[in-house]
XYZ file of C-alpha atoms in Angstrom:
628
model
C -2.743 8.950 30.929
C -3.042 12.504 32.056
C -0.339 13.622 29.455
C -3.028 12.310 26.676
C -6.363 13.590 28.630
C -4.568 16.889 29.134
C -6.052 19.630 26.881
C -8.171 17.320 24.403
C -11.533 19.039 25.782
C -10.304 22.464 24.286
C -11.486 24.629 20.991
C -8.569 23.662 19.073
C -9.641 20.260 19.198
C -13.024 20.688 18.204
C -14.062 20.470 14.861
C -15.852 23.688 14.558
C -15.766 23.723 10.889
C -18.668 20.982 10.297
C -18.658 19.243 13.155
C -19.924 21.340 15.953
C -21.295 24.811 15.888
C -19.173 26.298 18.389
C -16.578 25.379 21.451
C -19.095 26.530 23.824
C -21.606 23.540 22.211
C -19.548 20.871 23.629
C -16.776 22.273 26.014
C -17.948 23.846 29.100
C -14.074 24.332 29.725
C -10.975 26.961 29.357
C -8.320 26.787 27.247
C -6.109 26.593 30.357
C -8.041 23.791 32.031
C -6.536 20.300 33.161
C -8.999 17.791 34.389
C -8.943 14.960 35.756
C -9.917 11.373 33.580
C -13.047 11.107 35.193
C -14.055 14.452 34.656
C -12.725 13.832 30.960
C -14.936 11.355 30.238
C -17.830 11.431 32.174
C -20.591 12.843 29.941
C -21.316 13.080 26.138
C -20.517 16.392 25.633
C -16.670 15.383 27.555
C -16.261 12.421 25.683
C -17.371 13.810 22.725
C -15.028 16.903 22.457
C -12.406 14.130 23.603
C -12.932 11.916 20.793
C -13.504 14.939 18.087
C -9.217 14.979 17.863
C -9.363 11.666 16.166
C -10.911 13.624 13.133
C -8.128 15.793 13.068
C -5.637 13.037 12.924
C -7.038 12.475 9.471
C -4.530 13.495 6.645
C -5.995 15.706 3.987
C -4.163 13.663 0.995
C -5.281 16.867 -1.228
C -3.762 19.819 0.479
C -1.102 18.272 2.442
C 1.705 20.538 0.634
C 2.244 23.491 -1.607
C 1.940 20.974 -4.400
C 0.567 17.640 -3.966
C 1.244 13.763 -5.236
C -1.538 10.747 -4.477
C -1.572 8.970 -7.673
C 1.178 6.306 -7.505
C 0.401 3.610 -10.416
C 0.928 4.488 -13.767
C -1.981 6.634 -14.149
C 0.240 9.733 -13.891
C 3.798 11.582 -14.138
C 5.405 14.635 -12.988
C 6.914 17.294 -14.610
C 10.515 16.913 -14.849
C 11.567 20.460 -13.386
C 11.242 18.752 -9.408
C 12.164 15.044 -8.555
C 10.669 15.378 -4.161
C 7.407 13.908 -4.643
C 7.014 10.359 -3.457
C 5.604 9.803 -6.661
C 8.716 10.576 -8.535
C 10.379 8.004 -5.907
C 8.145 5.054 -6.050
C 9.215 5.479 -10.408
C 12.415 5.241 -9.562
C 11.756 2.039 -7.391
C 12.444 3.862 -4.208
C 9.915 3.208 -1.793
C 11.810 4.410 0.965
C 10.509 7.526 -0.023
C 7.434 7.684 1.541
C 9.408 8.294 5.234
C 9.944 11.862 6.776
C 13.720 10.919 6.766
C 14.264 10.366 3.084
C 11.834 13.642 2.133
C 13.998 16.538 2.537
C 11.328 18.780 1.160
C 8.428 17.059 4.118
C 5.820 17.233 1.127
C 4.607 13.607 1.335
C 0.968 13.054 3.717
C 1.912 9.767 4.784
C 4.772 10.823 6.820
C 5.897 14.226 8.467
C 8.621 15.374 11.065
C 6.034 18.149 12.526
C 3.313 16.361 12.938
C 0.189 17.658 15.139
C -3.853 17.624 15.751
C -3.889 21.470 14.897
C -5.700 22.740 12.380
C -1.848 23.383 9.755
C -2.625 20.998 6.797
C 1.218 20.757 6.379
C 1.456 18.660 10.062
C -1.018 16.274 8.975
C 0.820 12.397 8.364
C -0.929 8.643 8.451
C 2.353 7.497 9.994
C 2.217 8.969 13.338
C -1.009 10.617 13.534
C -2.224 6.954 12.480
C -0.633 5.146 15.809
C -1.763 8.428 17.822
C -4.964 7.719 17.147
C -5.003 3.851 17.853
C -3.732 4.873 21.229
C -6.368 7.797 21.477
C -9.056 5.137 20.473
C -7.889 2.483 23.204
C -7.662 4.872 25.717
C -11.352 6.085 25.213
C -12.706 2.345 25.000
C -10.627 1.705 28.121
C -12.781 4.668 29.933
C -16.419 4.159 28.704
C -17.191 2.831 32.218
C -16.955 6.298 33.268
C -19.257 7.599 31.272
C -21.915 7.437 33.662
C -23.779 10.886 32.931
C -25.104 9.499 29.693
C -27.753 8.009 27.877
C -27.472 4.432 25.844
C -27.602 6.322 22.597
C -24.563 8.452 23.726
C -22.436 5.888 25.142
C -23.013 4.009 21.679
C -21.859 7.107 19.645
C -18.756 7.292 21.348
C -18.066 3.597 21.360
C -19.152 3.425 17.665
C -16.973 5.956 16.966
C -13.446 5.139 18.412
C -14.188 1.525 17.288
C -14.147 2.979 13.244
C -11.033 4.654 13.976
C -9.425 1.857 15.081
C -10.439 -0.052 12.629
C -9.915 2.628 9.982
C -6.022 3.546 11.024
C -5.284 -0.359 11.195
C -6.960 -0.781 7.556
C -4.786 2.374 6.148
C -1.603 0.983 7.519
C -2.178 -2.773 6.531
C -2.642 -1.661 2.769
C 0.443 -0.527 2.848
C 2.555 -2.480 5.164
C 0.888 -5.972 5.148
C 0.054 -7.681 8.282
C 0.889 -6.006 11.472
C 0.259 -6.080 15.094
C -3.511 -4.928 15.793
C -3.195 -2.918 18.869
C -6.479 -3.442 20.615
C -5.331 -2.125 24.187
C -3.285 0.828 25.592
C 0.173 -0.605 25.400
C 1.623 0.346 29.015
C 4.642 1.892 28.523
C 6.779 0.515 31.405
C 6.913 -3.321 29.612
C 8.710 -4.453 26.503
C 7.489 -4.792 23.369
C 6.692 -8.241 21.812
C 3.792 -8.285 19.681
C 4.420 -10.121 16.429
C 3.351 -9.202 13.400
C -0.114 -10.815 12.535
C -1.131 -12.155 8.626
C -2.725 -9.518 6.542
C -6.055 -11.885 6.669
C -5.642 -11.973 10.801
C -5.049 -8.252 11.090
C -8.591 -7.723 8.529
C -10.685 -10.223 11.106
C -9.643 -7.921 13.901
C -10.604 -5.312 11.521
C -13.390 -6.356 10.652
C -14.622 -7.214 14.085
C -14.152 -3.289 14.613
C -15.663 -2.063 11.731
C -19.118 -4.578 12.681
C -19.406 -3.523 15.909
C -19.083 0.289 15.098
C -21.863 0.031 12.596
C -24.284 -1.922 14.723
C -23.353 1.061 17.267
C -23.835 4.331 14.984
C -27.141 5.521 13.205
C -27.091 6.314 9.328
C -28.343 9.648 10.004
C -26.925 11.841 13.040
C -29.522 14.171 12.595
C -31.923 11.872 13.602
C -30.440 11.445 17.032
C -30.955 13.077 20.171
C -27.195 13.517 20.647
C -26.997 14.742 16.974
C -29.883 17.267 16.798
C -27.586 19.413 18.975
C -25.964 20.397 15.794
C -28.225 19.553 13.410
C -27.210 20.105 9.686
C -23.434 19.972 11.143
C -23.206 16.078 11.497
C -21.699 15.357 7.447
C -18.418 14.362 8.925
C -19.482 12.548 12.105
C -18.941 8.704 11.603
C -21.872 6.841 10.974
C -23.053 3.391 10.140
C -23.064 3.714 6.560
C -19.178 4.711 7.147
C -18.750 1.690 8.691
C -20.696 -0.626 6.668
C -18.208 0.808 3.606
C -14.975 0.364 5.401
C -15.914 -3.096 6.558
C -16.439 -4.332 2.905
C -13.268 -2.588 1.528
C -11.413 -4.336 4.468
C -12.864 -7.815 3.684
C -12.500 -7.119 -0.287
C -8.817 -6.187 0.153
C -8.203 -9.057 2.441
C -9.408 -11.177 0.024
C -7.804 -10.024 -2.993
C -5.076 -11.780 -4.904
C -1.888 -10.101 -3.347
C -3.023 -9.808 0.475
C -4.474 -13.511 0.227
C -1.071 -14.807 -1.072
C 0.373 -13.129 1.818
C -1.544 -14.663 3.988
C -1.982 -18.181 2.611
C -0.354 -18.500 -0.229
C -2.593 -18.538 -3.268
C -2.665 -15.526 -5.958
C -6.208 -15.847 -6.308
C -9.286 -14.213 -4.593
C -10.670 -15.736 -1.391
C -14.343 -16.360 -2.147
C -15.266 -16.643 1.131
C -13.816 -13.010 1.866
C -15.485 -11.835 -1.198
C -18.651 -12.925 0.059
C -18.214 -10.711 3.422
C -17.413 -7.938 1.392
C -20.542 -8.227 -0.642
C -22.730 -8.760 1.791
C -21.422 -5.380 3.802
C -21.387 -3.319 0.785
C -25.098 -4.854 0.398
C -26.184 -3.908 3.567
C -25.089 -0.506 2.363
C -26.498 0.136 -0.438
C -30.086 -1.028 0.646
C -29.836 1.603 3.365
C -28.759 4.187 0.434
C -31.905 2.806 -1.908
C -34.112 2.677 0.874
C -33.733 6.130 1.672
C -33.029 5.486 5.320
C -30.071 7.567 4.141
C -28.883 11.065 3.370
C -26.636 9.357 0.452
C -27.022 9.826 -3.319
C -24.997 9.557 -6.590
C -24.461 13.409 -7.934
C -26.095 14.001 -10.880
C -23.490 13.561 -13.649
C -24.262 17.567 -14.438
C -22.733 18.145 -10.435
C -20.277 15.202 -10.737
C -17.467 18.097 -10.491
C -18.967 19.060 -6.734
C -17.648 15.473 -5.587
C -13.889 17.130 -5.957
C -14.325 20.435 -5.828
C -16.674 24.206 -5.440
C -16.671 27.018 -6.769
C -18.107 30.394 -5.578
C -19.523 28.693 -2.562
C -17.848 30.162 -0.197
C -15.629 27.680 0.610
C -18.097 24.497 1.034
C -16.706 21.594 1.445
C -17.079 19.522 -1.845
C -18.528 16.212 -2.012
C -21.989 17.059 -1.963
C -24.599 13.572 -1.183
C -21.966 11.514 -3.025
C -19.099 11.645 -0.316
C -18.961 8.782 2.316
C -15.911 9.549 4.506
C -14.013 12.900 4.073
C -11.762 14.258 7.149
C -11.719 17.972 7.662
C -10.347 20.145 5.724
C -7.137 22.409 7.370
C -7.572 25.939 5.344
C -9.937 26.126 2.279
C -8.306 28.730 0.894
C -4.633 26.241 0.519
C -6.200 24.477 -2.481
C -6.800 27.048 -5.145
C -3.074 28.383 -5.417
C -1.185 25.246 -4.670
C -3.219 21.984 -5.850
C -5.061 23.931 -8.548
C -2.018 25.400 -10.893
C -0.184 21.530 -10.138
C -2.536 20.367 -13.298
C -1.963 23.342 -15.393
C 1.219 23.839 -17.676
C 4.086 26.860 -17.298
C 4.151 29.002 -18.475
C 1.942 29.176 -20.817
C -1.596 29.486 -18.444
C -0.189 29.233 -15.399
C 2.934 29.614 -13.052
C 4.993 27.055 -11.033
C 7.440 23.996 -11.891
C 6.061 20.887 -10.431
C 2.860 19.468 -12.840
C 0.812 16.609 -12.807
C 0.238 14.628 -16.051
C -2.146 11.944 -16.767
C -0.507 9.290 -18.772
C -1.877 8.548 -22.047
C -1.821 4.792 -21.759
C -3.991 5.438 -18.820
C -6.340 7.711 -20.221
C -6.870 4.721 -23.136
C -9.183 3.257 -20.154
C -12.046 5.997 -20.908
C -13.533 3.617 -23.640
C -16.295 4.722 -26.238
C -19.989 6.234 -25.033
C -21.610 2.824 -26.248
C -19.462 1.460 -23.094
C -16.862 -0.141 -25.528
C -13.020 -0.515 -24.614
C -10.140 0.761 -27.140
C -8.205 -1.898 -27.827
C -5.358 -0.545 -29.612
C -5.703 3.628 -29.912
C -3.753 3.497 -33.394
C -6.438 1.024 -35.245
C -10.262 1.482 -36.116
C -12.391 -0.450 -34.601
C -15.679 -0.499 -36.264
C -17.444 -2.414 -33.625
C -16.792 0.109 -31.058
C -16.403 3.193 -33.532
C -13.252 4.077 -32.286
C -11.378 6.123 -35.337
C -7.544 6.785 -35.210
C -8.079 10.100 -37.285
C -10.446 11.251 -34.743
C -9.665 10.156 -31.491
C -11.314 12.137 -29.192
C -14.958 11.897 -30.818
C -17.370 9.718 -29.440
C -16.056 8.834 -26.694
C -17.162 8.282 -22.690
C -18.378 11.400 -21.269
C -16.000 11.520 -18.283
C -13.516 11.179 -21.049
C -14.965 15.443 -22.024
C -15.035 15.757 -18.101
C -11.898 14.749 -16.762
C -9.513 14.884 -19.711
C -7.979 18.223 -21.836
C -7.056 16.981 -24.909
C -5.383 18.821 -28.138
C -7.636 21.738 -29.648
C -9.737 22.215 -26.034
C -10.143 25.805 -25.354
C -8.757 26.378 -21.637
C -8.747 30.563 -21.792
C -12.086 31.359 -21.326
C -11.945 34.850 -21.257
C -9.264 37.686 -22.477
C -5.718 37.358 -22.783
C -3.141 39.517 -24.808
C -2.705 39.588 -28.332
C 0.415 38.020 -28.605
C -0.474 34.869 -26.642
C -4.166 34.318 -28.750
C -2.140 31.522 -30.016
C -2.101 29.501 -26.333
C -6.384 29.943 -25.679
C -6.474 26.300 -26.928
C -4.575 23.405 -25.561
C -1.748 23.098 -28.368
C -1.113 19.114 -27.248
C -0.234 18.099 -30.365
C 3.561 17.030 -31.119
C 5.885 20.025 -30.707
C 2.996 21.728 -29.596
C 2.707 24.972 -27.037
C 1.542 23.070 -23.701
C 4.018 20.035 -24.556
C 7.322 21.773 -22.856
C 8.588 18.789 -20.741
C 9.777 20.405 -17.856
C 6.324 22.151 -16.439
C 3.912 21.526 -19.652
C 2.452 17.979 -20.255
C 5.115 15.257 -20.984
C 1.949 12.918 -21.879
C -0.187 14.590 -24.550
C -2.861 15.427 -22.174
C -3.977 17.518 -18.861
C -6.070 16.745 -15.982
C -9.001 18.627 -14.966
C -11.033 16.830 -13.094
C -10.644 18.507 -9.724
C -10.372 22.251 -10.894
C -12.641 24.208 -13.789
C -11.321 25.192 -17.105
C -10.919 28.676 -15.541
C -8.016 27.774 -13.056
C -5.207 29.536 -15.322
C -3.520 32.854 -14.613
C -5.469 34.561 -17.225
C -9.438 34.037 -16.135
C -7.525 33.592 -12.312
C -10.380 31.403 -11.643
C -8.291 30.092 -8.821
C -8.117 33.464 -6.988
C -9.315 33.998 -3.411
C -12.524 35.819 -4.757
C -13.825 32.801 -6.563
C -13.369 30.528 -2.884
C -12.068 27.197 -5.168
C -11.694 24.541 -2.624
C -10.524 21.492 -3.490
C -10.664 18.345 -1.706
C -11.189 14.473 -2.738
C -13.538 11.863 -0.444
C -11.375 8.620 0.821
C -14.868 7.133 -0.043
C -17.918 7.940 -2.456
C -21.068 6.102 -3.467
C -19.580 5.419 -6.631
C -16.925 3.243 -4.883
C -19.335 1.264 -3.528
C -21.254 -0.161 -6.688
C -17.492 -0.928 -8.056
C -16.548 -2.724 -5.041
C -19.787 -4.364 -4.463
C -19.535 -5.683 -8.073
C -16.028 -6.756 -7.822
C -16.903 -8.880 -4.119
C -19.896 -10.502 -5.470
C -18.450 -11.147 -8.820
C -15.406 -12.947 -7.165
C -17.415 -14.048 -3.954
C -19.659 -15.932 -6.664
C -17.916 -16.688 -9.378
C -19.567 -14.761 -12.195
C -20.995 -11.605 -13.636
C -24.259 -12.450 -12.782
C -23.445 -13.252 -9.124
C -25.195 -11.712 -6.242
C -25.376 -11.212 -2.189
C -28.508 -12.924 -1.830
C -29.770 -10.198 0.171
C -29.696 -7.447 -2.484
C -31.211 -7.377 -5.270
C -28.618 -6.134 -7.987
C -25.996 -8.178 -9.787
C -22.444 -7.415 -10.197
C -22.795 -6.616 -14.079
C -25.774 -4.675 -13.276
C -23.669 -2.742 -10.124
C -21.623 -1.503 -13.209
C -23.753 -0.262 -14.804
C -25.671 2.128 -12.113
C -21.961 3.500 -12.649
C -22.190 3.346 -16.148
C -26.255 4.885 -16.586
C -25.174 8.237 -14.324
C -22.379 9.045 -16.826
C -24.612 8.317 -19.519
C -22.403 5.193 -20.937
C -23.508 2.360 -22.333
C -23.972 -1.192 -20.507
C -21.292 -3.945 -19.920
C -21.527 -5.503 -22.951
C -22.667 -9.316 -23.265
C -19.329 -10.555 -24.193
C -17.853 -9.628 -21.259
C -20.200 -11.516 -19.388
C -19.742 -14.921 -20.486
C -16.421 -15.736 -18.474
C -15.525 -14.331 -15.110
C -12.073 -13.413 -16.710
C -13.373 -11.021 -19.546
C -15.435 -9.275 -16.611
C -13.133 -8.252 -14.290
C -11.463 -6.957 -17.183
C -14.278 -4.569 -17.132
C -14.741 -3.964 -13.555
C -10.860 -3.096 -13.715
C -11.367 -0.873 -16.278
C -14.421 0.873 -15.372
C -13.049 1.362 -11.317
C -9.971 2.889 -13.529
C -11.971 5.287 -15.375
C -14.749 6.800 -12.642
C -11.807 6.653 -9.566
C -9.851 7.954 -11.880
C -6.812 9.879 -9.935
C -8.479 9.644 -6.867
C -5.515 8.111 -4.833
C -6.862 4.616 -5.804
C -4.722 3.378 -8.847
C -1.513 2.030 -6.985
C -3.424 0.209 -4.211
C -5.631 -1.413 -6.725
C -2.514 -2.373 -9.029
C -1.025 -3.659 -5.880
C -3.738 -5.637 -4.624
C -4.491 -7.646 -8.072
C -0.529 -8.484 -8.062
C -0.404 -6.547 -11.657
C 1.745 -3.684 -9.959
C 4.809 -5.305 -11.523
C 3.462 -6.824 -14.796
C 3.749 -5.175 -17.986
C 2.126 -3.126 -19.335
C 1.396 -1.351 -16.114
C 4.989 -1.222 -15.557
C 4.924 1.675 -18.478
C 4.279 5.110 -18.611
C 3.299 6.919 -22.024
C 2.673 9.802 -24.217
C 0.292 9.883 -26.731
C 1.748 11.769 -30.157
C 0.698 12.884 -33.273
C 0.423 15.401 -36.090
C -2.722 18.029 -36.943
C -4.372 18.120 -40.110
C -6.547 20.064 -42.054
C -8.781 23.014 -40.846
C -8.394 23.339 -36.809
C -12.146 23.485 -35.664
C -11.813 25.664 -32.414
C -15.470 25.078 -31.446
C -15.774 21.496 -31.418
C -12.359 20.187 -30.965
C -13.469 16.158 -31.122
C -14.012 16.824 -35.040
C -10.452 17.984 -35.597
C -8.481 15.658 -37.626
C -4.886 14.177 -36.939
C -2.181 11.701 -38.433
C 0.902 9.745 -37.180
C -0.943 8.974 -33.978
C 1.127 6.879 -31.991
C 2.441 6.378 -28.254
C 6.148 6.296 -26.826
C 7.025 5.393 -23.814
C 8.275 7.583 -21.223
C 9.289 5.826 -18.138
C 9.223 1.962 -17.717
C 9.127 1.075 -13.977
C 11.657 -1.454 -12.852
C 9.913 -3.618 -10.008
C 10.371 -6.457 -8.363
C 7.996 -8.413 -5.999
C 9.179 -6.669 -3.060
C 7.888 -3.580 -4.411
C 4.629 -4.873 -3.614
C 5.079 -3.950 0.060
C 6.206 -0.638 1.364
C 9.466 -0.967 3.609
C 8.676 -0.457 7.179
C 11.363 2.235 9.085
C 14.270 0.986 10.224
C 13.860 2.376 13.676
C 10.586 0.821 14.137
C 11.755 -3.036 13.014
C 14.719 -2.758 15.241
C 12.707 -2.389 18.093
C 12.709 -6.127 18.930
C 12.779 -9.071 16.860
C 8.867 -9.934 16.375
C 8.658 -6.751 14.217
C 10.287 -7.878 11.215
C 10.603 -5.896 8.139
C 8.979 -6.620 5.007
C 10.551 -8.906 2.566
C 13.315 -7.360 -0.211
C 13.755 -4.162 2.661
């Protein structure tokens, strides 16, 4: 045990960023100092600066690498110039990929060689930094009997605490791997290793019995604690109920979904009785949030850009009243030249080879502004308004937030004479920006985690301008989709409800829906349970849009390997008429049409990622996941 206690109490550890104000706050020790367990956990302040390392053992998905790749489905693809990304693997059907020893480059988050607690965003991985901090967890519940220099509110911080984060590192590695053992107690390491693998539904329960506990344990507001006035206005990241309460419905919502529940029992369909958990801790939630017994608010859709990303703020940490769970962030200052120029095309605005493209049969999701879906992006549809000839106008307002589409002006300020020609996005067939190598292969950019003045001419993403970049696992937002999509399942219809809250799944949709200024969920998507999760799908797609959420979701509602989210597309087409540089949406085109880029060639075991070989040969009880 000593090799584990040994050190944890020192500044390094300490999350001095935003979660204490100093070393000297919490650690009345030297950097040199090795104490005994006892001494380790014997007060708060001990304990706490003990358990403070399991924050740093959470990968920053954002910044992880010089260029970064989270979005898995067919939402996006990569510039063709660099195949390393994981995301270039899992198109090829590789899933492999995703393991330090098939990533020569070490650029994916999930899994790193050099992997450590530091504060180096490149040694962050859920892999081993995941079972570290199972370990780190059980080893602190193991010791709360010494914690004898404490109050009842302190001991049930700490407890609260490591009980999320085992919870929370079992959840991220059963999304991925299925079932698995759920390590509840230090494993001695003197006796052999036999636990089996548990069902995806078993490993949840165990879960979910974490998750409870930790948010009858934790206040919604650290502030508002004894313990937590210490560093009052520094408590954003500390793990509270409401953390809990969210994690605990997106464990039981998973669970029940169609692809974990097969695994588990055997039918492709939702487990209403799962669903019904889910709803009712998503519930609890979000009476806290309307109460006000809570710090938590949906940004303003004016600020809805400060949930990914600030600007001139001296390095804040985005996310603003909106963000649930964010882990520290290693180095501000790594976002604005790496992850900001991945979404911009070379050369034209910016430098760099390896680009991220949303997909234009992905971007079809962002429907009209009266809330209407596009059925078909080539024909009018005069119910929704939707115009071939014009098909950017009218359309959902995170559409004009998120999206760059052809005729956008991206320079903001000057540029030289003989480049006037590349101020606006030239996405048009055979246009400018469409070089397939490190433009856009799709027709269209992403900017919804940097400003329009990340390109090398208004260098909006130099150090001056302190762009720091970096996307919540969790957000308020998140919450109303899930909520709707547990009680919709958990009772059977649009209208259904946890009985203890008083909004509907339709009308959880459209909270989403009012902040963005889009109309309502229609009423003939209401009539059948079918035709609304049609919508929930599609408006989860649109407002978590390439938030890290796509391939999980695909996954989990067995459509991973179903056409047509097998495909990925460009959109293309031909300008007409006068170019209108002020208002691009009124600009005219012809011969719109898509073409497919990549189809993805699955098979059901791609619905699982392989386990390592070194890990499944331990002994026999670990077996590896089917197809691997």
């Amino acid at each position: 045990m000593k090799s584990f206690i040994k050190i944890v109490l020192r500044c390094s550890i300490a999350l001095s960023l935003v979660l204490t104000t100093s070393c000297e706050d919490y650690l009345d020790v030297t950097d040199e100092s090795v104490i005994s367990p006892d001494e380790a956990f014997e007060n708060f302040n001990n304990f706490q600066g003990y358990t403070e390392e399991l924050y740093h053992c959470i990968p920053d998905f954002t910044n992880a690498y010089w260029t970064n790749s989270w979005n898995w489905g067919e939402d996006e693809i990569q510039s063709s110039a660099r195949d390393f990304h994981f995301g270039v693997k899992i198109d090829n059907g590789n899933f492999w990929g995703w393991q330090s020893e098939h990533d020569g480059w070490q650029a994916g988050w999930m899994d790193r060689r050099n992997t450590n607690t530091n504060d180096d965003r490149f040694t962050k991985s859920l892999w081993q930094l995941g079972w570290y901090g199972i370990r780190k967890a059980n080893m602190g519940l193991e010791n709360l009997d010494k914690m004898t220099g404490a109050t009842e509110e302190e001991r049930n911080l700490i407890k609260g605490q490591l009980l999320f984060f085992r919870g929370w590192f079992h959840f991220q590695f059963m999304q991925y791997y299925g079932g698995l053992p759920y390590i509840d107690y230090v494993l001695p390491s003197d006796e052999k290793l036999t636990l089996p693998r548990l069902s995806y539904q078993e490993c949840a329960e165990k879960a979910a019995q974490d998750f409870r506990a930790a948010a009858d344990l934790l206040p919604a507001n650290w502030d508002n604690t004894t313990a937590g006035r210490r560093t009052l206005g520094k408590n954003d990241l500390r793990i509270n109920k409401v953390m809990a309460l969210g994690y605990l419905g997106k464990n039981y919502l998973w669970a029940g979904s169609p692809l974990m529940n097969f695994e588990s029992t055997g039918s492709r369909n939702y487990n209403p009785e799962l669903s019904q958990k889910a709803a009712a801790a998503f519930a609890e939630l979000l009476n806290l949030v309307e109460s006000g017994e809570t710090t938590y608010r949906l940004l303003p859709f004016a600020e809805y850009s400060k949930n990914f990303y600030t600007m001139s703020q001296n390095w804040q940490m985005p996310g603003g009243t909106e963000a649930i769970f964010r882990g520290p962030y290693y180095g501000a200052n790594g976002s604005n030249w790496g992850t900001s120029k991945q979404y911009q095309p070379a050369p034209v605005i910016a430098d760099g080879d390896v680009k991220f493209l949303p997909t234009s049969n992905y971007v079809n999701y962002y429907g009209m502004a009266n809330g209407l879906p596009i059925g078909d992006i080539t024909q009018a549809d005069t119910e929704s308004g939707y115009d071939p000839e014009y098909p950017w106008r009218g359309r959902d307002p995170r559409f004009y937030n998120d999206i760059v589409f052809d005729g956008v002006r991206v320079v903001q300020g000057s540029m030289p004479d003989n480049v006037q020609q590349d101020r606006h996005a030239n996405l048009h067939t055979g246009g400018s920006y469409r070089n397939v190598g490190t433009g856009s292969r799709t027709g269209y950019l992403l900017y919804k985690f940097i400003p329009l003045t990340a390109n090398k001419y208004d260098n909006g993403y130099g150090y001056g301008n302190s762009l720091n970049i970096h996307i919540p696992w969790m957000r308020l937002a998140d919450i109303y989709i899930m909520y709707a999509e547990a009680a919709a399942q958990g009772y059977g219809a649009a209208n259904g409800k946890d009985p203890n809250y008083s909004k509907t799944a339709v009308e959880a949709i459209n909270v989403i829906r009012d902040r963005a200024g889009v109309g309502h969920v229609a009423d003939k998507f209401q009539g059948s349970l079918d035709a609304f999760m049609g919508e929930v799908r599609r408006e989860r797609a649109v407002e978590l849009a390439f938030e890290g959420h796509r391939f999980n979701d695909l996954r989990r509602w067995l459509l991973l390997t179903e056409n047509p989210y097998t495909l990925k597309k460009s959109i293309e087409f031909d300008r007409v008429g006068d170019f209108n540089s002020e208002d691009p949406k009124q600009n005219r085109v012809v011969n719109l049409h898509e073409e497919v880029i990549l189809e993805r060639n699955f098979s059901s075991k791609h619905y699982w990622l392989p386990l390592k070989n070194t890990d499944v040969n331990m002994y026999l009880e670990f077996a590896q996941n089917p197809g691997w």
